[in-house]
PDB file of C-alpha atoms in Angstrom:
ATOM      1  CA  MET N   1      -1.321   1.853  37.775  1.00 41.00           C
ATOM      2  CA  SER N   2      -3.119  -0.147  35.173  1.00 43.00           C
ATOM      3  CA  CYS N   3      -4.192  -3.579  36.382  1.00 47.00           C
ATOM      4  CA  PHE N   4      -5.601  -4.845  33.146  1.00 39.00           C
ATOM      5  CA  TRP N   5      -4.884  -3.548  29.684  1.00 38.00           C
ATOM      6  CA  ARG N   6      -5.690  -4.825  26.221  1.00 36.00           C
ATOM      7  CA  THR N   7      -5.835  -3.582  22.654  1.00 33.00           C
ATOM      8  CA  SER N   8      -9.380  -3.270  21.360  1.00 37.00           C
ATOM      9  CA  ASP N   9     -11.399  -1.078  19.062  1.00 39.00           C
ATOM     10  CA  LEU N  10     -14.203   1.231  20.102  1.00 34.00           C
ATOM     11  CA  ALA N  11     -16.911  -1.131  18.861  1.00 40.00           C
ATOM     12  CA  VAL N  12     -15.836  -3.860  21.282  1.00 37.00           C
ATOM     13  CA  LEU N  13     -15.723  -1.400  24.145  1.00 35.00           C
ATOM     14  CA  LEU N  14     -19.252  -0.227  23.387  1.00 32.00           C
ATOM     15  CA  ILE N  15     -20.515  -3.797  23.272  1.00 37.00           C
ATOM     16  CA  TRP N  16     -19.183  -4.512  26.718  1.00 38.00           C
ATOM     17  CA  GLY N  17     -20.303  -1.132  27.993  1.00 33.00           C
ATOM     18  CA  VAL N  18     -17.025  -0.659  29.849  1.00 31.00           C
ATOM     19  CA  PHE N  19     -14.330   1.811  28.854  1.00 30.00           C
ATOM     20  CA  VAL N  20     -10.921   0.194  29.307  1.00 35.00           C
ATOM     21  CA  ALA N  21      -7.793   2.343  29.116  1.00 31.00           C
ATOM     22  CA  GLU N  22      -4.253   2.049  30.326  1.00 37.00           C
ATOM     23  CA  SER N  23      -5.079   4.147  33.361  1.00 35.00           C
ATOM     24  CA  SER N  24      -8.114   2.011  34.347  1.00 41.00           C
ATOM     25  CA  CYS N  25      -8.012  -1.054  36.573  1.00 47.00           C
ATOM     26  CA  MET N  26     -10.034  -4.219  36.147  1.00 47.00           C
ATOM     27  CA  ASN N  27      -9.120  -6.247  39.185  1.00 47.00           C
ATOM     28  CA  GLY N  28     -10.620  -9.450  40.339  1.00 46.00           C
ATOM     29  CA  ASN N  29     -12.630  -9.396  43.511  1.00 45.00           C
ATOM     30  CA  GLN N  30     -10.286  -8.521  46.360  1.00 45.00           C
ATOM     31  CA  THR N  31     -10.650  -9.955  49.840  1.00 44.00           C
ATOM     32  CA  ALA N  32      -8.703  -9.381  53.048  1.00 45.00           C
ATOM     33  CA  GLN N  33      -8.771 -12.024  55.762  1.00 44.00           C
ATOM     34  CA  ASN N  34      -6.751 -13.243  58.685  1.00 41.00           C
ATOM     35  CA  SER N  35      -3.898 -15.497  57.635  1.00 40.00           C
ATOM     36  CA  SER N  36      -5.336 -18.331  59.686  1.00 38.00           C
ATOM     37  CA  LEU N  37      -8.605 -18.326  57.729  1.00 40.00           C
ATOM     38  CA  PRO N  38      -9.102 -19.571  54.147  1.00 42.00           C
ATOM     39  CA  LEU N  39      -9.543 -17.027  51.414  1.00 47.00           C
ATOM     40  CA  ALA N  40     -12.946 -16.602  49.808  1.00 43.00           C
ATOM     41  CA  GLU N  41     -13.411 -18.315  46.417  1.00 44.00           C
ATOM     42  CA  VAL N  42     -14.634 -15.351  44.341  1.00 50.00           C
ATOM     43  CA  ASN N  43     -13.882 -15.018  40.612  1.00 61.00           C
ATOM     44  CA  THR N  44     -14.235 -11.974  38.379  1.00 74.00           C
ATOM     45  CA  PRO N  45     -14.515 -12.654  34.624  1.00 82.00           C
ATOM     46  CA  VAL N  46     -12.084 -10.782  32.383  1.00 89.00           C
ATOM     47  CA  SER N  47     -12.213 -11.032  28.572  1.00 92.00           C
ATOM     48  CA  VAL N  48      -9.219 -10.457  26.282  1.00 94.00           C
ATOM     49  CA  GLN N  49      -9.070 -10.731  22.486  1.00 95.00           C
ATOM     50  CA  MET N  50      -6.609 -13.279  21.149  1.00 95.00           C
ATOM     51  CA  GLY N  51      -3.278 -11.830  20.030  1.00 94.00           C
ATOM     52  CA  THR N  52      -3.450  -8.771  22.265  1.00 94.00           C
ATOM     53  CA  LYS N  53      -1.487  -7.946  25.406  1.00 93.00           C
ATOM     54  CA  ALA N  54      -2.958  -8.466  28.871  1.00 93.00           C
ATOM     55  CA  LEU N  55      -1.919  -7.109  32.264  1.00 93.00           C
ATOM     56  CA  LEU N  56      -3.311  -8.690  35.427  1.00 93.00           C
ATOM     57  CA  CYS N  57      -2.720  -6.948  38.749  1.00 87.00           C
ATOM     58  CA  CYS N  58      -2.560  -7.817  42.384  1.00 91.00           C
ATOM     59  CA  PRO N  59      -4.506  -6.029  45.130  1.00 89.00           C
ATOM     60  CA  ALA N  60      -3.385  -2.427  45.664  1.00 87.00           C
ATOM     61  CA  ILE N  61      -1.229  -3.094  48.702  1.00 87.00           C
ATOM     62  CA  PRO N  62       2.010  -1.149  49.349  1.00 89.00           C
ATOM     63  CA  LEU N  63       4.989  -3.393  48.746  1.00 88.00           C
ATOM     64  CA  THR N  64       6.573  -2.090  51.920  1.00 89.00           C
ATOM     65  CA  LYS N  65       3.933  -4.024  53.852  1.00 91.00           C
ATOM     66  CA  ALA N  66       4.196  -7.192  51.734  1.00 94.00           C
ATOM     67  CA  VAL N  67       6.038 -10.245  52.947  1.00 95.00           C
ATOM     68  CA  LEU N  68       5.267 -12.749  50.170  1.00 96.00           C
ATOM     69  CA  ILE N  69       3.663 -12.290  46.730  1.00 96.00           C
ATOM     70  CA  THR N  70       2.283 -15.385  45.043  1.00 96.00           C
ATOM     71  CA  TRP N  71       0.613 -15.911  41.681  1.00 96.00           C
ATOM     72  CA  GLU N  72      -1.300 -19.157  41.221  1.00 96.00           C
ATOM     73  CA  ILE N  73      -2.256 -19.915  37.621  1.00 96.00           C
ATOM     74  CA  ILE N  74      -4.673 -22.706  36.702  1.00 94.00           C
ATOM     75  CA  LEU N  75      -4.924 -23.107  32.926  1.00 92.00           C
ATOM     76  CA  ARG N  76      -7.400 -25.471  31.302  1.00 84.00           C
ATOM     77  CA  ASP N  77      -6.012 -28.981  30.757  1.00 80.00           C
ATOM     78  CA  GLN N  78      -2.650 -27.997  32.286  1.00 86.00           C
ATOM     79  CA  PRO N  79      -1.103 -28.478  35.725  1.00 88.00           C
ATOM     80  CA  SER N  80      -1.252 -25.623  38.219  1.00 92.00           C
ATOM     81  CA  CYS N  81       1.588 -23.067  37.976  1.00 94.00           C
ATOM     82  CA  ARG N  82       2.867 -21.094  40.953  1.00 95.00           C
ATOM     83  CA  ILE N  83       5.113 -17.993  40.843  1.00 95.00           C
ATOM     84  CA  SER N  84       6.296 -16.507  44.155  1.00 95.00           C
ATOM     85  CA  TYR N  85       8.484 -13.638  45.369  1.00 95.00           C
ATOM     86  CA  LYS N  86       9.881 -13.139  48.875  1.00 95.00           C
ATOM     87  CA  VAL N  87      10.215  -9.446  49.542  1.00 93.00           C
ATOM     88  CA  GLU N  88      12.810  -9.696  52.303  1.00 92.00           C
ATOM     89  CA  THR N  89      15.274 -11.915  50.414  1.00 92.00           C
ATOM     90  CA  LYS N  90      14.186 -10.791  46.887  1.00 92.00           C
ATOM     91  CA  GLU N  91      13.987 -14.439  45.937  1.00 94.00           C
ATOM     92  CA  THR N  92      11.714 -15.666  43.083  1.00 93.00           C
ATOM     93  CA  ASN N  93      10.528 -19.193  42.551  1.00 93.00           C
ATOM     94  CA  GLU N  94       8.465 -20.973  39.856  1.00 93.00           C
ATOM     95  CA  THR N  95       6.725 -24.336  40.035  1.00 92.00           C
ATOM     96  CA  ASN N  96       5.280 -26.162  36.981  1.00 91.00           C
ATOM     97  CA  CYS N  97       5.387 -22.973  34.876  1.00 90.00           C
ATOM     98  CA  THR N  98       6.150 -23.723  31.226  1.00 88.00           C
ATOM     99  CA  ASN N  99       4.384 -20.909  29.378  1.00 87.00           C
ATOM    100  CA  ARG N 100       7.095 -18.325  28.678  1.00 86.00           C
ATOM    101  CA  ARG N 101       4.625 -15.629  27.609  1.00 91.00           C
ATOM    102  CA  ILE N 102       3.370 -15.303  31.192  1.00 93.00           C
ATOM    103  CA  THR N 103       5.899 -13.204  33.104  1.00 93.00           C
ATOM    104  CA  TRP N 104       6.197 -10.451  35.654  1.00 93.00           C
ATOM    105  CA  ALA N 105       5.190  -7.100  34.156  1.00 92.00           C
ATOM    106  CA  SER N 106       8.314  -5.602  35.724  1.00 90.00           C
ATOM    107  CA  THR N 107      10.712  -6.697  38.428  1.00 90.00           C
ATOM    108  CA  PRO N 108       8.719  -8.047  41.415  1.00 90.00           C
ATOM    109  CA  ASP N 109      10.242  -5.504  43.796  1.00 89.00           C
ATOM    110  CA  GLN N 110       8.756  -2.699  41.637  1.00 90.00           C
ATOM    111  CA  SER N 111       5.409  -4.224  40.590  1.00 90.00           C
ATOM    112  CA  PRO N 112       3.684  -7.524  41.456  1.00 92.00           C
ATOM    113  CA  ASP N 113       1.535  -7.427  38.290  1.00 93.00           C
ATOM    114  CA  LEU N 114       1.516 -10.295  35.805  1.00 94.00           C
ATOM    115  CA  GLN N 115       1.786  -9.830  32.042  1.00 94.00           C
ATOM    116  CA  ILE N 116       0.766 -11.984  29.056  1.00 95.00           C
ATOM    117  CA  SER N 117       2.637 -10.711  25.997  1.00 90.00           C
ATOM    118  CA  ALA N 118       0.315 -12.229  23.349  1.00 92.00           C
ATOM    119  CA  VAL N 119      -2.854 -13.889  24.542  1.00 95.00           C
ATOM    120  CA  ALA N 120      -3.600 -17.299  23.034  1.00 94.00           C
ATOM    121  CA  LEU N 121      -6.359 -19.854  23.455  1.00 93.00           C
ATOM    122  CA  ASP N 122      -4.306 -21.863  25.942  1.00 92.00           C
ATOM    123  CA  HIS N 123      -4.249 -18.855  28.301  1.00 94.00           C
ATOM    124  CA  ASP N 124      -7.869 -19.461  29.265  1.00 93.00           C
ATOM    125  CA  GLY N 125      -8.013 -20.097  32.992  1.00 93.00           C
ATOM    126  CA  HIS N 126      -7.903 -18.731  36.533  1.00 94.00           C
ATOM    127  CA  TYR N 127      -5.252 -16.287  37.765  1.00 96.00           C
ATOM    128  CA  SER N 128      -5.010 -15.557  41.480  1.00 95.00           C
ATOM    129  CA  CYS N 129      -2.651 -13.117  43.237  1.00 95.00           C
ATOM    130  CA  VAL N 130      -2.141 -13.390  47.000  1.00 95.00           C
ATOM    131  CA  ILE N 131      -0.148 -10.805  48.954  1.00 94.00           C
ATOM    132  CA  ALA N 132       0.787 -11.853  52.451  1.00 95.00           C
ATOM    133  CA  THR N 133       1.278  -9.050  55.002  1.00 94.00           C
ATOM    134  CA  PRO N 134       1.703  -9.031  58.782  1.00 93.00           C
ATOM    135  CA  SER N 135      -1.928  -7.911  59.097  1.00 89.00           C
ATOM    136  CA  GLY N 136      -3.368 -10.603  56.800  1.00 92.00           C
ATOM    137  CA  ASN N 137      -3.564 -11.924  53.239  1.00 93.00           C
ATOM    138  CA  PHE N 138      -5.060 -10.005  50.310  1.00 93.00           C
ATOM    139  CA  GLN N 139      -6.233 -11.777  47.214  1.00 92.00           C
ATOM    140  CA  GLY N 140      -7.252 -10.774  43.698  1.00 91.00           C
ATOM    141  CA  ARG N 141      -8.733 -13.397  41.358  1.00 92.00           C
ATOM    142  CA  HIS N 142      -9.255 -13.254  37.593  1.00 93.00           C
ATOM    143  CA  ASN N 143     -11.199 -15.670  35.424  1.00 92.00           C
ATOM    144  CA  LEU N 144      -9.596 -14.982  32.032  1.00 94.00           C
ATOM    145  CA  GLN N 145     -11.626 -15.673  28.890  1.00 94.00           C
ATOM    146  CA  VAL N 146      -9.898 -15.430  25.510  1.00 96.00           C
ATOM    147  CA  LEU N 147     -12.024 -13.977  22.702  1.00 97.00           C
ATOM    148  CA  VAL N 148     -11.524 -15.190  19.133  1.00 97.00           C
ATOM    149  CA  PRO N 149     -13.135 -13.212  16.273  1.00 97.00           C
ATOM    150  CA  PRO N 150     -14.894 -15.505  13.791  1.00 97.00           C
ATOM    151  CA  VAL N 151     -14.225 -15.636  10.067  1.00 97.00           C
ATOM    152  CA  VAL N 152     -17.449 -14.470   8.403  1.00 97.00           C
ATOM    153  CA  ALA N 153     -18.634 -15.498   4.923  1.00 97.00           C
ATOM    154  CA  LEU N 154     -21.867 -15.239   2.937  1.00 96.00           C
ATOM    155  CA  SER N 155     -22.518 -17.494  -0.053  1.00 93.00           C
ATOM    156  CA  PRO N 156     -25.476 -18.188  -2.408  1.00 90.00           C
ATOM    157  CA  GLY N 157     -27.423 -21.420  -2.444  1.00 87.00           C
ATOM    158  CA  LYS N 158     -30.060 -23.096  -4.604  1.00 85.00           C
ATOM    159  CA  ASN N 159     -33.760 -22.253  -4.795  1.00 85.00           C
ATOM    160  CA  ARG N 160     -33.430 -18.685  -3.477  1.00 89.00           C
ATOM    161  CA  THR N 161     -31.335 -19.594  -0.427  1.00 92.00           C
ATOM    162  CA  ALA N 162     -28.253 -18.057   1.183  1.00 94.00           C
ATOM    163  CA  VAL N 163     -25.758 -19.364   3.752  1.00 95.00           C
ATOM    164  CA  CYS N 164     -24.124 -17.110   6.372  1.00 97.00           C
ATOM    165  CA  GLU N 165     -21.266 -18.642   8.328  1.00 97.00           C
ATOM    166  CA  ALA N 166     -19.187 -17.454  11.311  1.00 97.00           C
ATOM    167  CA  THR N 167     -16.262 -19.877  11.557  1.00 97.00           C
ATOM    168  CA  ALA N 168     -14.173 -20.664  14.653  1.00 96.00           C
ATOM    169  CA  GLY N 169     -15.321 -17.872  16.946  1.00 97.00           C
ATOM    170  CA  LYS N 170     -15.093 -17.796  20.732  1.00 96.00           C
ATOM    171  CA  PRO N 171     -17.644 -17.521  22.148  1.00 95.00           C
ATOM    172  CA  ALA N 172     -20.208 -18.498  19.512  1.00 97.00           C
ATOM    173  CA  ALA N 173     -21.417 -15.643  17.285  1.00 97.00           C
ATOM    174  CA  GLN N 174     -25.054 -14.660  16.796  1.00 97.00           C
ATOM    175  CA  ILE N 175     -26.521 -14.505  13.261  1.00 97.00           C
ATOM    176  CA  SER N 176     -29.663 -12.673  12.166  1.00 96.00           C
ATOM    177  CA  TRP N 177     -31.225 -11.853   8.759  1.00 97.00           C
ATOM    178  CA  THR N 178     -33.083  -9.005   7.068  1.00 94.00           C
ATOM    179  CA  PRO N 179     -35.700  -9.551   5.754  1.00 94.00           C
ATOM    180  CA  ASP N 180     -36.816 -12.552   7.769  1.00 92.00           C
ATOM    181  CA  GLY N 181     -36.908 -15.854   5.973  1.00 91.00           C
ATOM    182  CA  ASP N 182     -37.178 -19.547   6.645  1.00 93.00           C
ATOM    183  CA  CYS N 183     -33.882 -19.970   8.519  1.00 95.00           C
ATOM    184  CA  LYS N 184     -32.087 -22.881  10.163  1.00 95.00           C
ATOM    185  CA  THR N 185     -29.010 -22.348  12.371  1.00 96.00           C
ATOM    186  CA  LYS N 186     -26.500 -24.974  13.498  1.00 96.00           C
ATOM    187  CA  ASN N 187     -23.540 -24.723  15.895  1.00 97.00           C
ATOM    188  CA  GLU N 188     -20.435 -26.870  15.576  1.00 97.00           C
ATOM    189  CA  SER N 189     -18.026 -26.959  18.543  1.00 96.00           C
ATOM    190  CA  HIS N 190     -14.303 -27.530  18.061  1.00 95.00           C
ATOM    191  CA  SER N 191     -11.745 -29.115  20.377  1.00 92.00           C
ATOM    192  CA  ASN N 192      -9.931 -25.808  20.997  1.00 91.00           C
ATOM    193  CA  GLY N 193     -13.066 -24.179  22.435  1.00 92.00           C
ATOM    194  CA  THR N 194     -14.127 -22.258  19.303  1.00 96.00           C
ATOM    195  CA  VAL N 195     -17.551 -22.613  17.703  1.00 97.00           C
ATOM    196  CA  THR N 196     -18.678 -22.404  14.068  1.00 98.00           C
ATOM    197  CA  VAL N 197     -22.194 -21.050  13.492  1.00 98.00           C
ATOM    198  CA  ARG N 198     -23.902 -21.707  10.149  1.00 97.00           C
ATOM    199  CA  SER N 199     -27.285 -20.191   9.235  1.00 97.00           C
ATOM    200  CA  THR N 200     -29.184 -21.147   6.052  1.00 95.00           C
ATOM    201  CA  CYS N 201     -32.221 -19.118   4.952  1.00 94.00           C
ATOM    202  CA  GLN N 202     -34.738 -19.376   2.125  1.00 92.00           C
ATOM    203  CA  TRP N 203     -37.080 -16.705   0.726  1.00 92.00           C
ATOM    204  CA  ASP N 204     -40.132 -17.723  -1.277  1.00 87.00           C
ATOM    205  CA  GLN N 205     -41.297 -14.150  -1.917  1.00 81.00           C
ATOM    206  CA  SER N 206     -40.435 -13.096  -5.450  1.00 80.00           C
ATOM    207  CA  ASN N 207     -40.188  -9.445  -4.408  1.00 84.00           C
ATOM    208  CA  VAL N 208     -37.155 -10.171  -2.178  1.00 89.00           C
ATOM    209  CA  SER N 209     -34.102  -9.349  -4.291  1.00 88.00           C
ATOM    210  CA  ALA N 210     -31.420  -8.581  -1.669  1.00 92.00           C
ATOM    211  CA  VAL N 211     -30.862  -9.990   1.836  1.00 95.00           C
ATOM    212  CA  PHE N 212     -28.553  -8.960   4.693  1.00 96.00           C
ATOM    213  CA  CYS N 213     -26.725 -11.153   7.199  1.00 97.00           C
ATOM    214  CA  PHE N 214     -25.803  -9.601  10.586  1.00 97.00           C
ATOM    215  CA  VAL N 215     -23.091 -11.322  12.655  1.00 97.00           C
ATOM    216  CA  SER N 216     -22.824 -10.188  16.278  1.00 97.00           C
ATOM    217  CA  HIS N 217     -19.758 -11.035  18.357  1.00 97.00           C
ATOM    218  CA  LEU N 218     -17.967  -9.670  21.397  1.00 95.00           C
ATOM    219  CA  THR N 219     -14.985  -8.741  19.208  1.00 95.00           C
ATOM    220  CA  GLY N 220     -17.142  -6.700  16.794  1.00 94.00           C
ATOM    221  CA  ASN N 221     -20.156  -6.841  14.476  1.00 96.00           C
ATOM    222  CA  GLN N 222     -20.195  -7.459  10.724  1.00 96.00           C
ATOM    223  CA  THR N 223     -22.860  -7.017   8.027  1.00 96.00           C
ATOM    224  CA  LEU N 224     -22.875  -8.802   4.668  1.00 97.00           C
ATOM    225  CA  SER N 225     -25.330  -8.593   1.769  1.00 95.00           C
ATOM    226  CA  ILE N 226     -26.164 -10.740  -1.233  1.00 94.00           C
ATOM    227  CA  GLU N 227     -28.590 -10.554  -4.172  1.00 91.00           C
ATOM    228  CA  LEU N 228     -31.100 -13.231  -5.089  1.00 84.00           C
ATOM    229  CA  ILE N 229     -31.233 -13.457  -8.902  1.00 63.00           C
ATOM    230  CA  GLY N 230     -33.735 -15.609 -10.782  1.00 55.00           C
ATOM    231  CA  GLY N 231     -34.491 -18.965  -9.278  1.00 52.00           C
ATOM    232  CA  SER N 232     -31.316 -19.127  -7.198  1.00 43.00           C
ATOM    233  CA  GLY N 233     -29.348 -16.773  -5.058  1.00 42.00           C
ATOM    234  CA  LYS N 234     -26.208 -15.411  -6.611  1.00 44.00           C
ATOM    235  CA  ALA N 235     -23.934 -12.740  -5.293  1.00 43.00           C
ATOM    236  CA  SER N 236     -23.450  -9.939  -7.797  1.00 41.00           C
ATOM    237  CA  GLN N 237     -19.763  -9.812  -7.013  1.00 41.00           C
ATOM    238  CA  SER N 238     -19.432 -13.519  -7.923  1.00 42.00           C
ATOM    239  CA  TYR N 239     -19.352 -12.616 -11.642  1.00 41.00           C
ATOM    240  CA  ILE N 240     -16.151 -10.610 -11.310  1.00 45.00           C
ATOM    241  CA  PRO N 241     -13.765 -13.624 -11.125  1.00 49.00           C
ATOM    242  CA  TYR N 242     -15.235 -14.938 -14.417  1.00 49.00           C
ATOM    243  CA  VAL N 243     -15.424 -11.696 -16.429  1.00 54.00           C
ATOM    244  CA  ILE N 244     -11.710 -10.907 -16.213  1.00 66.00           C
ATOM    245  CA  PRO N 245     -10.429 -14.326 -17.467  1.00 72.00           C
ATOM    246  CA  CYS N 246     -12.995 -14.363 -20.312  1.00 74.00           C
ATOM    247  CA  THR N 247     -11.919 -10.885 -21.413  1.00 82.00           C
ATOM    248  CA  ILE N 248      -8.267 -11.933 -21.424  1.00 88.00           C
ATOM    249  CA  ILE N 249      -9.067 -15.055 -23.479  1.00 89.00           C
ATOM    250  CA  ILE N 250     -11.019 -13.012 -26.052  1.00 91.00           C
ATOM    251  CA  ILE N 251      -8.148 -10.506 -26.406  1.00 91.00           C
ATOM    252  CA  VAL N 252      -5.630 -13.327 -26.889  1.00 88.00           C
ATOM    253  CA  LEU N 253      -7.823 -14.955 -29.553  1.00 90.00           C
ATOM    254  CA  ILE N 254      -8.167 -11.641 -31.407  1.00 92.00           C
ATOM    255  CA  ILE N 255      -4.383 -11.155 -31.392  1.00 91.00           C
ATOM    256  CA  ILE N 256      -3.791 -14.702 -32.662  1.00 90.00           C
ATOM    257  CA  GLY N 257      -6.397 -14.192 -35.409  1.00 85.00           C
ATOM    258  CA  CYS N 258      -4.767 -10.953 -36.560  1.00 87.00           C
ATOM    259  CA  ILE N 259      -1.340 -12.608 -36.691  1.00 88.00           C
ATOM    260  CA  TRP N 260      -2.777 -15.513 -38.701  1.00 82.00           C
ATOM    261  CA  LEU N 261      -4.449 -13.146 -41.195  1.00 83.00           C
ATOM    262  CA  LEU N 262      -1.227 -11.180 -41.636  1.00 83.00           C
ATOM    263  CA  LYS N 263       0.683 -14.357 -42.358  1.00 82.00           C
ATOM    264  CA  ILE N 264      -1.922 -15.530 -44.911  1.00 82.00           C
ATOM    265  CA  SER N 265      -2.011 -12.169 -46.716  1.00 77.00           C
ATOM    266  CA  GLY N 266       1.787 -12.020 -46.834  1.00 72.00           C
ATOM    267  CA  PHE N 267       1.972 -15.509 -48.334  1.00 62.00           C
ATOM    268  CA  ARG N 268      -0.544 -14.610 -51.037  1.00 62.00           C
ATOM    269  CA  LYS N 269       1.364 -11.425 -51.896  1.00 58.00           C
ATOM    270  CA  CYS N 270       4.568 -13.370 -52.319  1.00 55.00           C
ATOM    271  CA  LYS N 271       2.771 -15.932 -54.450  1.00 55.00           C
ATOM    272  CA  TRP N 272       1.142 -13.382 -56.789  1.00 52.00           C
ATOM    273  CA  THR N 273       4.281 -11.244 -57.269  1.00 52.00           C
ATOM    274  CA  ARG N 274       6.543 -13.132 -59.719  1.00 51.00           C
ATOM    275  CA  PRO N 275       9.798 -11.304 -60.477  1.00 51.00           C
ATOM    276  CA  GLY N 276      10.710 -13.859 -63.199  1.00 51.00           C
ATOM    277  CA  ALA N 277       7.538 -13.106 -65.152  1.00 46.00           C
ATOM    278  CA  SER N 278       8.206  -9.372 -65.175  1.00 46.00           C
ATOM    279  CA  THR N 279      11.692 -10.025 -66.541  1.00 46.00           C
ATOM    280  CA  VAL N 280      10.290 -12.081 -69.366  1.00 44.00           C
ATOM    281  CA  VAL N 281       7.747  -9.401 -70.163  1.00 43.00           C
ATOM    282  CA  GLU N 282      10.474  -6.777 -70.256  1.00 46.00           C
ATOM    283  CA  GLU N 283      12.510  -8.925 -72.598  1.00 45.00           C
ATOM    284  CA  ASP N 284       9.480  -9.500 -74.817  1.00 48.00           C
ATOM    285  CA  ASP N 285       8.775  -5.802 -74.876  1.00 48.00           C
ATOM    286  CA  MET N 286      12.335  -5.160 -75.993  1.00 46.00           C
ATOM    287  CA  GLN N 287      12.239  -7.785 -78.743  1.00 49.00           C
ATOM    288  CA  PRO N 288      10.386  -5.639 -81.419  1.00 49.00           C
ATOM    289  CA  TYR N 289      12.869  -2.822 -81.003  1.00 45.00           C
ATOM    290  CA  ALA N 290      15.804  -5.243 -81.109  1.00 46.00           C
ATOM    291  CA  SER N 291      14.469  -6.913 -84.277  1.00 46.00           C
ATOM    292  CA  TYR N 292      13.898  -3.524 -85.867  1.00 44.00           C
ATOM    293  CA  THR N 293      17.436  -2.443 -85.203  1.00 45.00           C
ATOM    294  CA  GLU N 294      18.803  -5.702 -86.433  1.00 48.00           C
ATOM    295  CA  LYS N 295      17.039  -5.393 -89.902  1.00 49.00           C
ATOM    296  CA  SER N 296      19.197  -3.874 -92.687  1.00 50.00           C
ATOM    297  CA  ASN N 297      18.382  -0.367 -93.873  1.00 52.00           C
ATOM    298  CA  PRO N 298      19.405   0.098 -97.528  1.00 51.00           C
ATOM    299  CA  LEU N 299      19.432   3.858 -97.353  1.00 46.00           C
ATOM    300  CA  TYR N 300      21.602   3.803 -94.245  1.00 49.00           C
ATOM    301  CA  ASP N 301      24.002   1.326 -95.816  1.00 54.00           C
ATOM    302  CA  THR N 302      24.270   3.387 -99.086  1.00 48.00           C
ATOM    303  CA  VAL N 303      25.032   6.600 -97.282  1.00 45.00           C
ATOM    304  CA  THR N 304      27.662   4.815 -95.269  1.00 52.00           C
ATOM    305  CA  LYS N 305      29.318   3.465 -98.324  1.00 51.00           C
ATOM    306  CA  VAL N 306      29.342   6.890-100.099  1.00 42.00           C
ATOM    307  CA  GLU N 307      30.964   8.427 -97.069  1.00 50.00           C
ATOM    308  CA  GLU N 308      33.580   5.730 -97.020  1.00 54.00           C
ATOM    309  CA  ALA N 309      34.260   6.163-100.803  1.00 47.00           C
ATOM    310  CA  CYS N 310      34.589   9.902-100.529  1.00 44.00           C
ATOM    311  CA  SER N 311      37.021   9.578 -97.704  1.00 48.00           C
ATOM    312  CA  MET N 312      39.226   7.238 -99.701  1.00 51.00           C
ATOM    313  CA  PRO N 313      41.674   8.503-102.309  1.00 50.00           C
ATOM    314  CA  GLN N 314      40.328   8.438-105.824  1.00 47.00           C
ATOM    315  CA  GLY N 315      42.943   6.006-106.984  1.00 46.00           C
ATOM    316  CA  GLU N 316      41.861   3.421-104.447  1.00 48.00           C
ATOM    317  CA  VAL N 317      38.228   3.289-105.584  1.00 47.00           C
ATOM    318  CA  ASN N 318      37.764   0.162-107.671  1.00 50.00           C
ATOM    319  CA  GLY N 319      35.433  -0.323-110.559  1.00 47.00           C
ATOM    320  CA  THR N 320      32.932  -2.322-108.598  1.00 47.00           C
ATOM    321  CA  ASP N 321      32.531   0.468-106.134  1.00 53.00           C
ATOM    322  CA  TRP N 322      32.011   3.062-108.908  1.00 42.00           C
ATOM    323  CA  LEU N 323      29.462   0.834-110.496  1.00 42.00           C
ATOM    324  CA  ALA N 324      27.664   0.515-107.260  1.00 48.00           C
ATOM    325  CA  LEU N 325      27.709   4.249-106.821  1.00 45.00           C
ATOM    326  CA  SER N 326      26.574   4.811-110.329  1.00 48.00           C
ATOM    327  CA  ALA N 327      23.690   2.410-109.809  1.00 49.00           C
ATOM    328  CA  THR N 328      22.539   4.452-106.886  1.00 48.00           C
ATOM    329  CA  GLY N 329      22.540   7.611-109.094  1.00 48.00           C
ATOM    330  CA  ILE N 330      25.405   9.415-107.443  1.00 47.00           C
TER     331      ILE N 330
END
């Protein structure tokens, strides 16, 4: 049966040097003494990452031999909590227990183990399981430490400096640099038990162009890099947030300029093209032909008159008309 279980990645397990699996057991130090004698005060540290699930177990004693199972929980800055189970009457009792995430892993008659569904900072404390049997009392104690991974950031500074920060980690992270520089590290403790570590380094050597910040923590290690450009340190990736907005602004300006040019050219085209002027020109062009047609043509008129005279009966042709015809030589 697993006595302590938690979710963790392989890097954390390698740091601790202990392989923890569901089938393994990380008990506190177990002691067996006569019921008339006090139990030894021995604590075994157990570390759990915040947000994971924890399982704390009692000494491996058959429940058939148990008379009373008691968990005593002492959390930091909180009153002591006691959870008990009487095997004979199957009666459970709780005293000053307000944290609902701390429960029995199963029913007490099947397993006396204690479970924390999602470990938080306020679960830091001491957990002690005592099993009373006719032959004596057996105790398992756990000193639970909650691990909080820090938030890591690397930023440029002035005069070829860089700042590496591990914020709100528990316990405090360790920061180192490559290559070595003139570094100053400060720790800032918070009320919830976390610590912020800030390391500021400066490099006077002009041949140092890139530096690396290594953050070591029990929850895992991280490595960040930054480039020192010119007289001050600037991260190469810091230009990315500025390039994209500038490109968008340039594209928008080009589009607005094209629209403005199209409007100007269209206005000029409408101004230069004058339909009224073309109509006048067409009328002027037609005027010579119209004036030519309107002028009298003597030959045309004479022929017309002869045709009209010939078509009329001879008796209807008056003397004036014959004189006119005679004058024309017909």
